[in-house]
CSV table of C-alpha atoms and ligand atoms in Angstrom, one decimal:
chain,number,residue,atom,x,y,z
H,1,MET,CA,-51.9,-48.8,-14.3
H,2,LEU,CA,-54.9,-48.4,-11.9
H,3,GLN,CA,-57.6,-49.6,-15.2
H,4,ASN,CA,-56.2,-52.6,-14.0
H,5,ASN,CA,-58.2,-51.6,-10.6
H,6,THR,CA,-61.4,-53.5,-11.3
H,7,THR,CA,-65.0,-54.2,-9.6
H,8,LYS,CA,-63.8,-57.6,-9.2
H,9,HIS,CA,-61.1,-56.3,-7.3
H,10,HIS,CA,-63.0,-54.2,-5.3
H,11,GLY,CA,-65.3,-57.2,-3.9
H,12,MET,CA,-62.0,-58.9,-3.0
H,13,ARG,CA,-60.9,-56.5,-1.0
H,14,ARG,CA,-64.7,-55.7,0.6
H,15,ASN,CA,-64.0,-59.7,1.3
H,16,LEU,CA,-60.8,-59.3,2.9
H,17,VAL,CA,-62.0,-56.4,4.9
H,18,THR,CA,-64.3,-58.3,6.3
H,19,GLU,CA,-62.0,-61.2,7.1
H,20,LEU,CA,-59.6,-58.8,9.2
H,21,LYS,CA,-62.5,-57.6,11.1
H,22,ASN,CA,-63.9,-60.9,12.1
H,23,LYS,CA,-59.8,-61.6,13.1
H,24,GLY,CA,-60.2,-58.6,15.2
H,25,ILE,CA,-59.4,-55.5,13.9
H,26,THR,CA,-61.4,-52.8,14.5
H,27,ASP,CA,-59.5,-49.8,13.7
H,28,THR,CA,-61.7,-48.1,10.8
H,29,LEU,CA,-59.2,-45.9,9.1
H,30,VAL,CA,-56.7,-48.8,8.6
H,31,LEU,CA,-59.7,-51.1,7.3
H,32,GLU,CA,-60.6,-48.3,4.9
H,33,ALA,CA,-57.2,-48.1,4.2
H,34,ILE,CA,-56.9,-51.8,3.4
H,35,GLY,CA,-60.3,-51.5,1.3
H,36,LYS,CA,-58.6,-48.9,-1.0
H,37,ILE,CA,-55.0,-50.2,-1.5
H,38,PRO,CA,-54.6,-52.7,-5.0
H,39,ARG,CA,-52.7,-55.4,-3.1
H,40,HIS,CA,-52.7,-57.5,-6.5
H,41,LEU,CA,-50.5,-54.6,-8.2
H,42,PHE,CA,-48.1,-54.8,-5.4
H,43,LEU,CA,-47.9,-58.6,-6.5
H,44,ASP,CA,-46.4,-60.3,-9.6
H,45,SER,CA,-49.5,-61.0,-11.7
H,46,SER,CA,-49.3,-64.6,-11.2
H,47,PHE,CA,-50.3,-63.8,-7.8
H,48,GLU,CA,-52.9,-62.1,-8.7
H,49,SER,CA,-56.1,-64.4,-7.8
H,50,HIS,CA,-54.6,-65.1,-4.0
H,51,ALA,CA,-54.1,-61.1,-3.7
H,52,TYR,CA,-56.7,-60.6,-1.7
H,53,GLN,CA,-56.5,-63.9,0.7
H,54,ASN,CA,-54.6,-63.6,4.6
H,55,LYS,CA,-51.6,-64.8,3.2
H,56,ALA,CA,-47.6,-63.7,2.3
H,57,PHE,CA,-46.0,-63.7,-1.0
H,58,PRO,CA,-42.7,-63.9,-2.7
H,59,ILE,CA,-41.7,-60.1,-4.0
H,60,GLY,CA,-38.2,-60.9,-5.5
H,61,ALA,CA,-34.9,-60.5,-3.6
H,62,ASP,CA,-36.0,-63.6,-1.5
H,63,GLN,CA,-38.1,-61.3,0.4
H,64,THR,CA,-42.2,-61.4,0.9
H,65,ILE,CA,-44.8,-59.0,1.6
H,66,SER,CA,-46.7,-59.1,5.2
H,67,HIS,CA,-49.8,-60.9,5.4
H,68,PRO,CA,-52.7,-57.9,5.3
H,69,TYR,CA,-53.5,-59.1,9.1
H,70,THR,CA,-50.0,-58.4,10.0
H,71,VAL,CA,-49.8,-54.7,8.3
H,72,ALA,CA,-53.5,-54.2,9.6
H,73,PHE,CA,-52.7,-55.3,13.6
H,74,GLN,CA,-49.0,-53.0,13.5
H,75,SER,CA,-50.9,-50.4,11.7
H,76,SER,CA,-53.1,-50.2,14.3
H,77,LEU,CA,-50.7,-50.3,17.1
H,78,LEU,CA,-49.2,-47.2,15.6
H,79,GLN,CA,-52.2,-45.2,16.1
H,80,VAL,CA,-51.3,-42.3,13.2
H,81,LYS,CA,-52.6,-39.2,13.3
H,82,PRO,CA,-52.7,-37.1,9.7
H,83,GLY,CA,-49.5,-35.6,9.4
H,84,ASP,CA,-47.5,-37.8,12.1
H,85,LYS,CA,-44.0,-38.1,11.0
H,86,VAL,CA,-43.4,-42.0,10.6
H,87,LEU,CA,-40.1,-44.0,9.9
H,88,GLU,CA,-40.8,-47.6,8.3
H,89,ILE,CA,-38.0,-50.3,8.5
H,90,GLY,CA,-38.5,-52.5,5.6
H,91,THR,CA,-40.5,-51.1,2.5
H,92,GLY,CA,-40.1,-54.1,0.5
H,93,SER,CA,-43.2,-54.1,-1.6
H,94,GLY,CA,-44.5,-50.9,-0.6
H,95,TYR,CA,-47.9,-52.1,0.7
H,96,GLN,CA,-47.4,-51.2,4.4
H,97,THR,CA,-46.0,-47.9,2.6
H,98,ALA,CA,-49.6,-47.1,1.2
H,99,VAL,CA,-51.3,-47.9,4.2
H,100,LEU,CA,-49.5,-45.1,6.3
H,101,CYS,CA,-50.2,-43.0,3.0
H,102,GLU,CA,-53.4,-43.6,3.3
H,103,LEU,CA,-53.6,-42.7,7.0
H,104,LYS,CA,-52.0,-39.5,5.4
H,105,ALA,CA,-48.4,-40.0,7.5
H,106,LEU,CA,-45.7,-38.2,6.3
H,107,VAL,CA,-43.8,-41.6,5.4
H,108,PHE,CA,-39.7,-42.2,5.4
H,109,SER,CA,-39.2,-45.9,4.7
H,110,ILE,CA,-36.2,-47.8,4.6
H,111,GLU,CA,-34.8,-50.8,2.0
H,112,ARG,CA,-32.0,-52.6,2.2
H,113,GLN,CA,-32.5,-54.5,-0.8
H,114,ASN,CA,-31.5,-52.3,-4.2
H,115,GLU,CA,-33.5,-54.3,-6.2
H,116,LEU,CA,-36.9,-53.9,-4.3
H,117,PHE,CA,-35.6,-50.0,-3.4
H,118,LYS,CA,-35.8,-49.3,-7.0
H,119,ALA,CA,-39.0,-51.2,-8.0
H,120,THR,CA,-41.3,-50.1,-5.2
H,121,LYS,CA,-39.8,-46.4,-5.5
H,122,LYS,CA,-41.1,-46.4,-9.2
H,123,LEU,CA,-44.2,-48.6,-8.5
H,124,LEU,CA,-45.6,-46.2,-5.5
H,125,PRO,CA,-46.0,-43.3,-7.8
H,126,LYS,CA,-47.4,-45.0,-10.6
H,127,LEU,CA,-50.6,-45.9,-7.8
H,128,ASN,CA,-50.7,-42.1,-6.4
H,129,TYR,CA,-48.8,-42.9,-3.5
H,130,TYR,CA,-46.3,-40.2,-2.3
H,131,PRO,CA,-44.0,-41.2,0.9
H,132,LYS,CA,-42.5,-38.1,1.9
H,133,GLU,CA,-39.0,-40.0,1.2
H,134,LEU,CA,-37.5,-43.6,0.2
H,135,ILE,CA,-34.5,-44.6,1.4
H,136,PHE,CA,-31.6,-47.1,0.5
H,137,GLY,CA,-29.9,-47.9,3.5
H,138,ASP,CA,-29.6,-49.5,6.7
H,139,GLY,CA,-32.8,-49.7,9.1
H,140,TYR,CA,-30.9,-50.8,12.0
H,141,LYS,CA,-29.9,-47.1,12.3
H,142,GLY,CA,-33.2,-45.5,11.6
H,143,LEU,CA,-32.8,-41.8,10.1
H,144,LEU,CA,-31.3,-39.5,12.1
H,145,SER,CA,-31.4,-36.5,9.4
H,146,LYS,CA,-35.6,-36.6,10.0
H,147,ALA,CA,-36.2,-37.7,13.6
H,148,PRO,CA,-37.3,-37.4,15.8
H,149,PHE,CA,-40.6,-39.5,14.7
H,150,ASP,CA,-44.5,-39.5,15.9
H,151,SER,CA,-44.0,-43.3,15.4
H,152,ILE,CA,-41.6,-46.0,13.8
H,153,VAL,CA,-42.9,-49.7,12.3
H,154,VAL,CA,-40.2,-52.7,11.5
H,155,THR,CA,-41.2,-54.9,9.2
H,156,ALA,CA,-38.7,-57.6,9.3
H,157,GLY,CA,-38.2,-60.0,12.7
H,158,ALA,CA,-35.5,-58.2,14.6
H,159,PRO,CA,-32.6,-60.3,16.8
H,160,PHE,CA,-33.1,-57.1,19.4
H,161,VAL,CA,-34.5,-54.0,19.7
H,162,PRO,CA,-31.9,-51.1,17.9
H,163,LYS,CA,-31.2,-48.8,20.6
H,164,ASP,CA,-31.0,-46.1,17.5
H,165,LEU,CA,-34.8,-46.6,16.7
H,166,LEU,CA,-36.1,-46.1,20.4
H,167,ALA,CA,-33.7,-43.1,20.4
H,168,GLN,CA,-35.6,-41.3,17.4
H,169,LEU,CA,-39.3,-41.1,19.0
H,170,LYS,CA,-40.6,-38.4,20.3
H,171,ILE,CA,-41.8,-37.8,23.9
H,172,GLY,CA,-45.1,-40.1,23.1
H,173,GLY,CA,-44.1,-41.5,20.3
H,174,ARG,CA,-44.7,-45.8,19.5
H,175,LEU,CA,-41.9,-48.4,18.1
H,176,VAL,CA,-43.9,-51.4,16.7
H,177,ILE,CA,-41.4,-54.1,16.1
H,178,PRO,CA,-41.4,-58.0,16.0
H,179,VAL,CA,-38.4,-59.5,18.2
H,180,GLY,CA,-37.2,-62.9,18.0
H,181,LYS,CA,-35.8,-65.3,15.5
H,182,ASP,CA,-38.8,-67.4,14.7
H,183,PRO,CA,-41.7,-66.9,15.3
H,184,GLN,CA,-41.2,-63.4,17.0
H,185,ILE,CA,-43.0,-61.3,19.1
H,186,MET,CA,-44.9,-58.2,18.6
H,187,HIS,CA,-43.9,-55.2,20.9
H,188,LEU,CA,-45.0,-51.8,21.5
H,189,TYR,CA,-42.8,-49.7,22.9
H,190,VAL,CA,-43.9,-46.3,24.2
H,191,ARG,CA,-41.7,-43.2,24.8
H,192,THR,CA,-42.8,-41.9,28.4
H,193,ASN,CA,-40.3,-39.4,28.9
H,194,SER,CA,-36.8,-38.5,27.2
H,195,LYS,CA,-35.4,-41.4,29.3
H,196,LYS,CA,-38.2,-44.0,29.9
H,197,PHE,CA,-40.0,-45.9,27.5
H,198,SER,CA,-43.1,-48.4,28.4
H,199,LYS,CA,-42.9,-51.9,26.4
H,200,GLN,CA,-46.2,-54.2,25.6
H,201,GLU,CA,-46.2,-57.5,23.7
H,202,PHE,CA,-48.7,-58.6,21.3
H,203,GLY,CA,-48.3,-62.5,20.6
H,204,GLU,CA,-46.7,-64.4,17.6
H,205,PHE,CA,-45.9,-63.2,14.4
H,206,ARG,CA,-43.5,-64.4,11.2
H,207,PHE,CA,-41.4,-62.2,9.3
H,208,VAL,CA,-38.4,-62.2,7.1
H,209,PRO,CA,-35.5,-61.1,9.1
H,210,LEU,CA,-33.9,-57.8,9.5
H,211,LEU,CA,-30.6,-58.0,8.6
H,212,GLU,CA,-27.3,-56.1,9.8
H,213,ASP,CA,-25.9,-54.4,6.6
H,214,LYS,CA,-23.5,-56.2,4.3
H,215,ASN,CA,-21.5,-52.8,4.1
Y,1,SAH,N1,-43.5,-53.6,4.4
Y,1,SAH,C1,-42.9,-54.8,3.3
Y,1,SAH,C2,-42.5,-56.0,4.3
Y,1,SAH,C3,-41.6,-56.3,3.3
Y,1,SAH,S1,-40.7,-58.1,4.3
Y,1,SAH,C4,-44.1,-55.0,2.9
Y,1,SAH,O1,-45.2,-54.8,3.3
Y,1,SAH,O2,-43.9,-55.5,1.7
Y,1,SAH,C5,-39.5,-57.2,5.1
Y,1,SAH,C6,-38.6,-56.3,4.3
Y,1,SAH,O3,-37.6,-55.8,4.9
Y,1,SAH,C7,-37.5,-57.0,3.3
Y,1,SAH,O4,-37.8,-56.3,1.9
Y,1,SAH,C8,-36.2,-56.9,3.5
Y,1,SAH,O5,-35.6,-56.8,2.5
Y,1,SAH,C9,-36.0,-55.4,4.4
Y,1,SAH,N2,-34.6,-55.2,5.3
Y,1,SAH,C10,-34.4,-56.5,6.2
Y,1,SAH,N3,-33.6,-55.9,6.7
Y,1,SAH,C11,-33.6,-54.6,6.7
Y,1,SAH,C12,-32.6,-53.7,7.0
Y,1,SAH,N4,-31.8,-54.0,8.1
Y,1,SAH,N5,-33.0,-52.4,7.0
Y,1,SAH,C13,-34.0,-52.4,6.0
Y,1,SAH,N6,-34.8,-53.1,5.4
Y,1,SAH,C14,-34.2,-54.2,5.6
């Protein structure tokens, strides 16, 4: 599959990185990661010519891959260091998962749509991305068995901040979560001690909703 990652795609990625810089993304490690990842291989081939535009696209099961700007913005807020244990809620296409792998995080990612879960579990190793664990389940609960995390990123719009996610952060750990209906406001929570969290808000974004478990 990697043979379908040509110099043409490389050039398109360079332009995307320039666009993200122009839009205010400054985190060089995140920009480098986006410059490396073959985003077109995370999408249906019919979208290939648009894969490096700053757009969201359908990925099946009524879900979308997030805009590159959104992925870059959330990834920057996480401030991932190599070896960090990071939990992602909403694996979807696996593109954000790949960014976290490029940042050398130990990635755990939860997806509630079985169709997407299965497809992405197959795709990532083909592209040489090896998250620690992909989990089919409900992200509202986090992943208690692997907690605490250095950071948690929610890639769907949450109607409220799930308590379990805050509880599963290390002291100093960061939760990046879009909160609200449409649009959502990007929130960053940092755990300052066992009981306290600081909160910052970062403007409007649009995500598909974080859904309650069907079961
Ligand atoms: N990170 C993804 C974004 C996909 S869109 C990407 O880069 O492609 C958000 C994803 O969150 C969808 O795949 C959706 O099925 C999933 N999702 C929604 N509610 C969820 C929940 N409660 N638990 C886990 N995943 C959920």
